[in-house]
């Protein structure tokens, strides 16, 4: 390790010289309560990505404006996507606790107003307000974890936030359906209020964050310009052919304005000290390819998840709750393939096959969804949903991994957020374009289906398009024709998504497979399932991955490995205990056995070996290290640090190794060596035990 890797020094001296770290001075209960409140905040934002989908058909029936259904989703996505980088920088600069509380309040006000909305324009505006708060909940809740949890535990706790995303993907559609069936669609938004109030109270009472600030030159103008570009283009695609003709001055003007704003955005980003989207990233071929593929994945994923509940409820006549149940195969396929592909890549180091296979299966899934009919069986529908979700999952997690593996350490954080930003923008475009195609084809098809037949009093083709529930007032023959019109209009959108999916498939072949760094084999679930861009610094990304990998390694008998590499003839449990004594200055074997899930015979055997080898002495009841024990502990410490550093690949071996990366590895190593997170196993004490 050279001079960058000092040994830990004597235990008490190390403790005195070590600077305060996140989590120091906090009780375990206090941290857990604070994490629980942060999880509630994250749950609010994560649920709002999925809970609305099964309620949308009922919402548009009550408020009218089926042609603007997409904007209930798009307004939230655009606002939260644009706000995410601002919340992250403002939190660094002015303190995350107050900003997080502000985000909760904005989100709750938006939720209450959404529940009170009297028409579609009001609901769309209030959803945008809700999205502004939702972006803050996403980025700040995960950032605060880094303030209150030491690096060694960061991966484990942030894994809980990933679990919230996975759970919300399953629960969101079900809860949305249950509220619509048994209460009202307005409770999709009102449910946020009690959860948010509890989170606010707990945060105010127990969350105490160290008072440190990081100054930023926030790129307000760049953020405003990229949000304006996206809004203009999404408005053009959603209003074209519905509210205004495609050749109208309004639609042409929106397109021209959106393209024209790209020029000042590029100029601003070139001069910004901290650009919201560094243009230099696009010189990295892998980043550019993954951004386009991610855009298409977001396009297909969120567009489909928005309109499939409409097909299920209107065309097949299932209840909102059951439509949520019918969506589960898609979510299951997505989660299974996402987790499975991540595991395979972690073990093999090979990743190129997954985006190729994922985009191919996603394309097949879109073609299968195009085959949906009013009379198709639930089993066949579930199979089609599963295939489509499986394809999405194969590519989603691996794209994040590929981007992280392709960039230098200093660009790790911004490249991750950039790649997920394009997936978020793709999601907004997908919902918008799917909505436009659906609305443009539905009206003429309903008119053709009812041509030459008398309609019941009060029923018009326009009314049937605005209120899907009016279909039930038609005679059976007419109802079948209108349902066919709805079915064909919805399933056609999947056919239009096939060409972009084929483009993504072709681009996936152009990705170059590079040796995989160990530290990028653990993408966070929030980086995979969220519709918001991820906003973390390079150091935070590395700390999360290393702590997660470190804890996994700990479960794989890490002390056998470091003992062998240090050239010492010790039981792994003895090495662990020696490092623990070295860190704390002393240890009482009986207390260790009581506090930890380690058999007493393992603890006493380790203590006996240290005493017999002259590495530790009794000072009454506690054990303290001898001079030779401190020397061997220093060897173990250095080897453990080497093992952590090896996970970083060329980020660590580069001549201009970043200082904050060196400091992070030192800090993690101090915390992990001899810690509760890395405990020797019962089997480690068997004389005949060998490395697998």
PDB file of N, CA, C and O in Angstrom, residues 130-181:
ATOM      1  N   UNK A 130     -46.576  18.872  -6.028  1.00  0.00           N
ATOM      2  CA  UNK A 130     -46.242  17.654  -5.283  1.00  0.00           C
ATOM      3  C   UNK A 130     -44.899  17.089  -5.753  1.00  0.00           C
ATOM      4  O   UNK A 130     -44.081  16.632  -4.948  1.00  0.00           O
ATOM      5  N   UNK A 131     -44.650  17.143  -7.069  1.00  0.00           N
ATOM      6  CA  UNK A 131     -43.392  16.651  -7.617  1.00  0.00           C
ATOM      7  C   UNK A 131     -42.194  17.452  -7.138  1.00  0.00           C
ATOM      8  O   UNK A 131     -41.114  16.894  -6.914  1.00  0.00           O
ATOM      9  N   UNK A 132     -42.357  18.764  -6.963  1.00  0.00           N
ATOM     10  CA  UNK A 132     -41.263  19.580  -6.426  1.00  0.00           C
ATOM     11  C   UNK A 132     -40.835  19.071  -5.055  1.00  0.00           C
ATOM     12  O   UNK A 132     -39.648  18.939  -4.760  1.00  0.00           O
ATOM     13  N   UNK A 133     -41.816  18.778  -4.197  1.00  0.00           N
ATOM     14  CA  UNK A 133     -41.490  18.226  -2.885  1.00  0.00           C
ATOM     15  C   UNK A 133     -40.964  16.813  -2.974  1.00  0.00           C
ATOM     16  O   UNK A 133     -40.037  16.433  -2.245  1.00  0.00           O
ATOM     17  N   UNK A 134     -41.528  16.013  -3.901  1.00  0.00           N
ATOM     18  CA  UNK A 134     -41.093  14.626  -4.039  1.00  0.00           C
ATOM     19  C   UNK A 134     -39.635  14.510  -4.427  1.00  0.00           C
ATOM     20  O   UNK A 134     -38.927  13.612  -3.958  1.00  0.00           O
ATOM     21  N   UNK A 135     -39.151  15.414  -5.295  1.00  0.00           N
ATOM     22  CA  UNK A 135     -37.736  15.392  -5.656  1.00  0.00           C
ATOM     23  C   UNK A 135     -36.843  15.593  -4.453  1.00  0.00           C
ATOM     24  O   UNK A 135     -35.795  14.947  -4.313  1.00  0.00           O
ATOM     25  N   UNK A 136     -37.250  16.476  -3.528  1.00  0.00           N
ATOM     26  CA  UNK A 136     -36.475  16.698  -2.310  1.00  0.00           C
ATOM     27  C   UNK A 136     -36.497  15.503  -1.388  1.00  0.00           C
ATOM     28  O   UNK A 136     -35.483  15.161  -0.761  1.00  0.00           O
ATOM     29  N   UNK A 137     -37.656  14.856  -1.273  1.00  0.00           N
ATOM     30  CA  UNK A 137     -37.744  13.669  -0.410  1.00  0.00           C
ATOM     31  C   UNK A 137     -36.783  12.591  -0.887  1.00  0.00           C
ATOM     32  O   UNK A 137     -36.134  11.918  -0.080  1.00  0.00           O
ATOM     33  N   UNK A 138     -36.696  12.419  -2.190  1.00  0.00           N
ATOM     34  CA  UNK A 138     -35.826  11.383  -2.746  1.00  0.00           C
ATOM     35  C   UNK A 138     -34.363  11.638  -2.398  1.00  0.00           C
ATOM     36  O   UNK A 138     -33.684  10.809  -1.795  1.00  0.00           O
ATOM     37  N   UNK A 139     -33.873  12.801  -2.818  1.00  0.00           N
ATOM     38  CA  UNK A 139     -32.432  13.035  -2.726  1.00  0.00           C
ATOM     39  C   UNK A 139     -31.988  13.299  -1.290  1.00  0.00           C
ATOM     40  O   UNK A 139     -30.933  12.814  -0.858  1.00  0.00           O
ATOM     41  N   UNK A 140     -32.788  14.019  -0.513  1.00  0.00           N
ATOM     42  CA  UNK A 140     -32.344  14.397   0.829  1.00  0.00           C
ATOM     43  C   UNK A 140     -32.419  13.240   1.809  1.00  0.00           C
ATOM     44  O   UNK A 140     -31.577  13.128   2.706  1.00  0.00           O
ATOM     45  N   UNK A 141     -33.415  12.374   1.677  1.00  0.00           N
ATOM     46  CA  UNK A 141     -33.520  11.254   2.624  1.00  0.00           C
ATOM     47  C   UNK A 141     -32.292  10.362   2.530  1.00  0.00           C
ATOM     48  O   UNK A 141     -31.737   9.932   3.550  1.00  0.00           O
ATOM     49  N   UNK A 142     -31.818  10.089   1.289  1.00  0.00           N
ATOM     50  CA  UNK A 142     -30.635   9.241   1.144  1.00  0.00           C
ATOM     51  C   UNK A 142     -29.362   9.980   1.534  1.00  0.00           C
ATOM     52  O   UNK A 142     -28.423   9.389   2.056  1.00  0.00           O
ATOM     53  N   UNK A 143     -29.333  11.305   1.317  1.00  0.00           N
ATOM     54  CA  UNK A 143     -28.146  12.073   1.701  1.00  0.00           C
ATOM     55  C   UNK A 143     -28.013  12.151   3.215  1.00  0.00           C
ATOM     56  O   UNK A 143     -26.901  12.105   3.754  1.00  0.00           O
ATOM     57  N   UNK A 144     -29.125  12.269   3.917  1.00  0.00           N
ATOM     58  CA  UNK A 144     -29.085  12.377   5.377  1.00  0.00           C
ATOM     59  C   UNK A 144     -28.558  11.094   6.011  1.00  0.00           C
ATOM     60  O   UNK A 144     -27.947  11.124   7.082  1.00  0.00           O
ATOM     61  N   UNK A 145     -28.781   9.962   5.348  1.00  0.00           N
ATOM     62  CA  UNK A 145     -28.211   8.707   5.853  1.00  0.00           C
ATOM     63  C   UNK A 145     -26.706   8.851   6.026  1.00  0.00           C
ATOM     64  O   UNK A 145     -26.116   8.390   7.012  1.00  0.00           O
ATOM     65  N   UNK A 146     -26.055   9.520   5.069  1.00  0.00           N
ATOM     66  CA  UNK A 146     -24.611   9.722   5.157  1.00  0.00           C
ATOM     67  C   UNK A 146     -24.205  10.635   6.293  1.00  0.00           C
ATOM     68  O   UNK A 146     -23.048  10.611   6.732  1.00  0.00           O
ATOM     69  N   UNK A 147     -25.143  11.456   6.798  1.00  0.00           N
ATOM     70  CA  UNK A 147     -24.841  12.351   7.916  1.00  0.00           C
ATOM     71  C   UNK A 147     -24.950  11.662   9.267  1.00  0.00           C
ATOM     72  O   UNK A 147     -24.315  12.084  10.236  1.00  0.00           O
ATOM     73  N   UNK A 148     -25.787  10.633   9.360  1.00  0.00           N
ATOM     74  CA  UNK A 148     -26.062  10.055  10.676  1.00  0.00           C
ATOM     75  C   UNK A 148     -25.573   8.618  10.822  1.00  0.00           C
ATOM     76  O   UNK A 148     -25.626   8.063  11.922  1.00  0.00           O
ATOM     77  N   UNK A 149     -25.095   8.025   9.735  1.00  0.00           N
ATOM     78  CA  UNK A 149     -24.660   6.628   9.773  1.00  0.00           C
ATOM     79  C   UNK A 149     -23.193   6.569   9.352  1.00  0.00           C
ATOM     80  O   UNK A 149     -22.812   7.172   8.356  1.00  0.00           O
ATOM     81  N   UNK A 150     -22.350   5.860  10.087  1.00  0.00           N
ATOM     82  CA  UNK A 150     -20.945   5.740   9.679  1.00  0.00           C
ATOM     83  C   UNK A 150     -20.827   5.009   8.351  1.00  0.00           C
ATOM     84  O   UNK A 150     -21.696   4.202   7.997  1.00  0.00           O
ATOM     85  N   UNK A 151     -19.751   5.271   7.600  1.00  0.00           N
ATOM     86  CA  UNK A 151     -19.613   4.656   6.276  1.00  0.00           C
ATOM     87  C   UNK A 151     -19.748   3.141   6.263  1.00  0.00           C
ATOM     88  O   UNK A 151     -20.252   2.578   5.309  1.00  0.00           O
ATOM     89  N   UNK A 152     -19.310   2.472   7.340  1.00  0.00           N
ATOM     90  CA  UNK A 152     -19.352   1.000   7.312  1.00  0.00           C
ATOM     91  C   UNK A 152     -20.782   0.476   7.234  1.00  0.00           C
ATOM     92  O   UNK A 152     -21.017  -0.637   6.770  1.00  0.00           O
ATOM     93  N   UNK A 153     -21.759   1.260   7.745  1.00  0.00           N
ATOM     94  CA  UNK A 153     -23.154   0.812   7.753  1.00  0.00           C
ATOM     95  C   UNK A 153     -23.987   1.441   6.644  1.00  0.00           C
ATOM     96  O   UNK A 153     -25.182   1.162   6.539  1.00  0.00           O
ATOM     97  N   UNK A 154     -23.369   2.295   5.842  1.00  0.00           N
ATOM     98  CA  UNK A 154     -24.149   3.081   4.888  1.00  0.00           C
ATOM     99  C   UNK A 154     -24.823   2.204   3.846  1.00  0.00           C
ATOM    100  O   UNK A 154     -25.986   2.402   3.507  1.00  0.00           O
ATOM    101  N   UNK A 155     -24.098   1.227   3.320  1.00  0.00           N
ATOM    102  CA  UNK A 155     -24.692   0.358   2.314  1.00  0.00           C
ATOM    103  C   UNK A 155     -25.879  -0.408   2.851  1.00  0.00           C
ATOM    104  O   UNK A 155     -26.899  -0.560   2.176  1.00  0.00           O
ATOM    105  N   UNK A 156     -25.748  -0.876   4.113  1.00  0.00           N
ATOM    106  CA  UNK A 156     -26.840  -1.656   4.705  1.00  0.00           C
ATOM    107  C   UNK A 156     -28.095  -0.809   4.881  1.00  0.00           C
ATOM    108  O   UNK A 156     -29.203  -1.229   4.537  1.00  0.00           O
ATOM    109  N   UNK A 157     -27.925   0.412   5.402  1.00  0.00           N
ATOM    110  CA  UNK A 157     -29.095   1.257   5.628  1.00  0.00           C
ATOM    111  C   UNK A 157     -29.674   1.768   4.318  1.00  0.00           C
ATOM    112  O   UNK A 157     -30.896   1.852   4.164  1.00  0.00           O
ATOM    113  N   UNK A 158     -28.812   2.135   3.359  1.00  0.00           N
ATOM    114  CA  UNK A 158     -29.349   2.602   2.091  1.00  0.00           C
ATOM    115  C   UNK A 158     -29.989   1.470   1.316  1.00  0.00           C
ATOM    116  O   UNK A 158     -30.824   1.704   0.444  1.00  0.00           O
ATOM    117  N   UNK A 159     -29.614   0.221   1.649  1.00  0.00           N
ATOM    118  CA  UNK A 159     -30.320  -0.914   1.077  1.00  0.00           C
ATOM    119  C   UNK A 159     -31.783  -0.937   1.486  1.00  0.00           C
ATOM    120  O   UNK A 159     -32.643  -1.399   0.735  1.00  0.00           O
ATOM    121  N   UNK A 160     -32.084  -0.405   2.690  1.00  0.00           N
ATOM    122  CA  UNK A 160     -33.477  -0.315   3.124  1.00  0.00           C
ATOM    123  C   UNK A 160     -34.267   0.621   2.226  1.00  0.00           C
ATOM    124  O   UNK A 160     -35.442   0.389   1.931  1.00  0.00           O
ATOM    125  N   UNK A 161     -33.619   1.702   1.784  1.00  0.00           N
ATOM    126  CA  UNK A 161     -34.304   2.631   0.896  1.00  0.00           C
ATOM    127  C   UNK A 161     -34.568   1.976  -0.456  1.00  0.00           C
ATOM    128  O   UNK A 161     -35.605   2.206  -1.079  1.00  0.00           O
ATOM    129  N   UNK A 162     -33.619   1.155  -0.899  1.00  0.00           N
ATOM    130  CA  UNK A 162     -33.863   0.399  -2.120  1.00  0.00           C
ATOM    131  C   UNK A 162     -35.032  -0.555  -1.959  1.00  0.00           C
ATOM    132  O   UNK A 162     -35.845  -0.731  -2.879  1.00  0.00           O
ATOM    133  N   UNK A 163     -35.150  -1.157  -0.759  1.00  0.00           N
ATOM    134  CA  UNK A 163     -36.273  -2.059  -0.503  1.00  0.00           C
ATOM    135  C   UNK A 163     -37.602  -1.310  -0.544  1.00  0.00           C
ATOM    136  O   UNK A 163     -38.630  -1.865  -0.950  1.00  0.00           O
ATOM    137  N   UNK A 164     -37.593  -0.041  -0.107  1.00  0.00           N
ATOM    138  CA  UNK A 164     -38.811   0.773  -0.176  1.00  0.00           C
ATOM    139  C   UNK A 164     -39.249   0.930  -1.626  1.00  0.00           C
ATOM    140  O   UNK A 164     -40.440   0.837  -1.947  1.00  0.00           O
ATOM    141  N   UNK A 165     -38.286   1.146  -2.529  1.00  0.00           N
ATOM    142  CA  UNK A 165     -38.631   1.272  -3.946  1.00  0.00           C
ATOM    143  C   UNK A 165     -39.216  -0.027  -4.475  1.00  0.00           C
ATOM    144  O   UNK A 165     -40.220  -0.022  -5.190  1.00  0.00           O
ATOM    145  N   UNK A 166     -38.563  -1.149  -4.131  1.00  0.00           N
ATOM    146  CA  UNK A 166     -39.082  -2.425  -4.581  1.00  0.00           C
ATOM    147  C   UNK A 166     -40.476  -2.694  -4.043  1.00  0.00           C
ATOM    148  O   UNK A 166     -41.377  -3.127  -4.772  1.00  0.00           O
ATOM    149  N   UNK A 167     -40.675  -2.408  -2.749  1.00  0.00           N
ATOM    150  CA  UNK A 167     -41.987  -2.618  -2.138  1.00  0.00           C
ATOM    151  C   UNK A 167     -43.050  -1.711  -2.718  1.00  0.00           C
ATOM    152  O   UNK A 167     -44.199  -2.134  -2.934  1.00  0.00           O
ATOM    153  N   UNK A 168     -42.700  -0.456  -2.975  1.00  0.00           N
ATOM    154  CA  UNK A 168     -43.689   0.482  -3.514  1.00  0.00           C
ATOM    155  C   UNK A 168     -44.102   0.095  -4.928  1.00  0.00           C
ATOM    156  O   UNK A 168     -45.230   0.365  -5.342  1.00  0.00           O
ATOM    157  N   UNK A 169     -43.183  -0.540  -5.672  1.00  0.00           N
ATOM    158  CA  UNK A 169     -43.535  -1.000  -7.021  1.00  0.00           C
ATOM    159  C   UNK A 169     -44.640  -2.046  -6.966  1.00  0.00           C
ATOM    160  O   UNK A 169     -45.484  -2.125  -7.864  1.00  0.00           O
ATOM    161  N   UNK A 170     -44.632  -2.858  -5.893  1.00  0.00           N
ATOM    162  CA  UNK A 170     -45.655  -3.884  -5.721  1.00  0.00           C
ATOM    163  C   UNK A 170     -46.909  -3.302  -5.079  1.00  0.00           C
ATOM    164  O   UNK A 170     -48.038  -3.530  -5.537  1.00  0.00           O
ATOM    165  N   UNK A 171     -46.725  -2.519  -4.006  1.00  0.00           N
ATOM    166  CA  UNK A 171     -47.859  -2.041  -3.226  1.00  0.00           C
ATOM    167  C   UNK A 171     -48.600  -0.888  -3.889  1.00  0.00           C
ATOM    168  O   UNK A 171     -49.812  -0.737  -3.705  1.00  0.00           O
ATOM    169  N   UNK A 172     -47.870  -0.040  -4.646  1.00  0.00           N
ATOM    170  CA  UNK A 172     -48.488   1.153  -5.212  1.00  0.00           C
ATOM    171  C   UNK A 172     -49.745   0.870  -6.011  1.00  0.00           C
ATOM    172  O   UNK A 172     -50.827   1.397  -5.702  1.00  0.00           O
ATOM    173  N   UNK A 173     -49.671   0.040  -7.071  1.00  0.00           N
ATOM    174  CA  UNK A 173     -50.883  -0.239  -7.851  1.00  0.00           C
ATOM    175  C   UNK A 173     -51.997  -0.872  -7.024  1.00  0.00           C
ATOM    176  O   UNK A 173     -53.180  -0.575  -7.233  1.00  0.00           O
ATOM    177  N   UNK A 174     -51.628  -1.738  -6.067  1.00  0.00           N
ATOM    178  CA  UNK A 174     -52.649  -2.383  -5.237  1.00  0.00           C
ATOM    179  C   UNK A 174     -53.346  -1.370  -4.337  1.00  0.00           C
ATOM    180  O   UNK A 174     -54.583  -1.349  -4.227  1.00  0.00           O
ATOM    181  N   UNK A 175     -52.573  -0.520  -3.675  1.00  0.00           N
ATOM    182  CA  UNK A 175     -53.165   0.476  -2.786  1.00  0.00           C
ATOM    183  C   UNK A 175     -54.030   1.463  -3.557  1.00  0.00           C
ATOM    184  O   UNK A 175     -55.114   1.850  -3.103  1.00  0.00           O
ATOM    185  N   UNK A 176     -53.542   1.888  -4.733  1.00  0.00           N
ATOM    186  CA  UNK A 176     -54.344   2.800  -5.542  1.00  0.00           C
ATOM    187  C   UNK A 176     -55.695   2.195  -5.869  1.00  0.00           C
ATOM    188  O   UNK A 176     -56.732   2.866  -5.775  1.00  0.00           O
ATOM    189  N   UNK A 177     -55.710   0.915  -6.258  1.00  0.00           N
ATOM    190  CA  UNK A 177     -56.965   0.250  -6.558  1.00  0.00           C
ATOM    191  C   UNK A 177     -57.866   0.107  -5.346  1.00  0.00           C
ATOM    192  O   UNK A 177     -59.083   0.314  -5.423  1.00  0.00           O
ATOM    193  N   UNK A 178     -57.270  -0.225  -4.198  1.00  0.00           N
ATOM    194  CA  UNK A 178     -58.070  -0.385  -2.976  1.00  0.00           C
ATOM    195  C   UNK A 178     -58.736   0.926  -2.568  1.00  0.00           C
ATOM    196  O   UNK A 178     -59.915   0.950  -2.190  1.00  0.00           O
ATOM    197  N   UNK A 179     -57.996   2.025  -2.641  1.00  0.00           N
ATOM    198  CA  UNK A 179     -58.576   3.317  -2.272  1.00  0.00           C
ATOM    199  C   UNK A 179     -59.731   3.684  -3.207  1.00  0.00           C
ATOM    200  O   UNK A 179     -60.769   4.180  -2.762  1.00  0.00           O
ATOM    201  N   UNK A 180     -59.555   3.436  -4.510  1.00  0.00           N
ATOM    202  CA  UNK A 180     -60.613   3.766  -5.463  1.00  0.00           C
ATOM    203  C   UNK A 180     -61.851   2.913  -5.210  1.00  0.00           C
ATOM    204  O   UNK A 180     -62.988   3.408  -5.241  1.00  0.00           O
ATOM    205  N   UNK A 181     -61.651   1.626  -4.945  1.00  0.00           N
ATOM    206  CA  UNK A 181     -62.786   0.714  -4.757  1.00  0.00           C
ATOM    207  C   UNK A 181     -63.531   0.959  -3.453  1.00  0.00           C
ATOM    208  O   UNK A 181     -64.764   0.850  -3.403  1.00  0.00           O
TER     209      UNK A 181
END
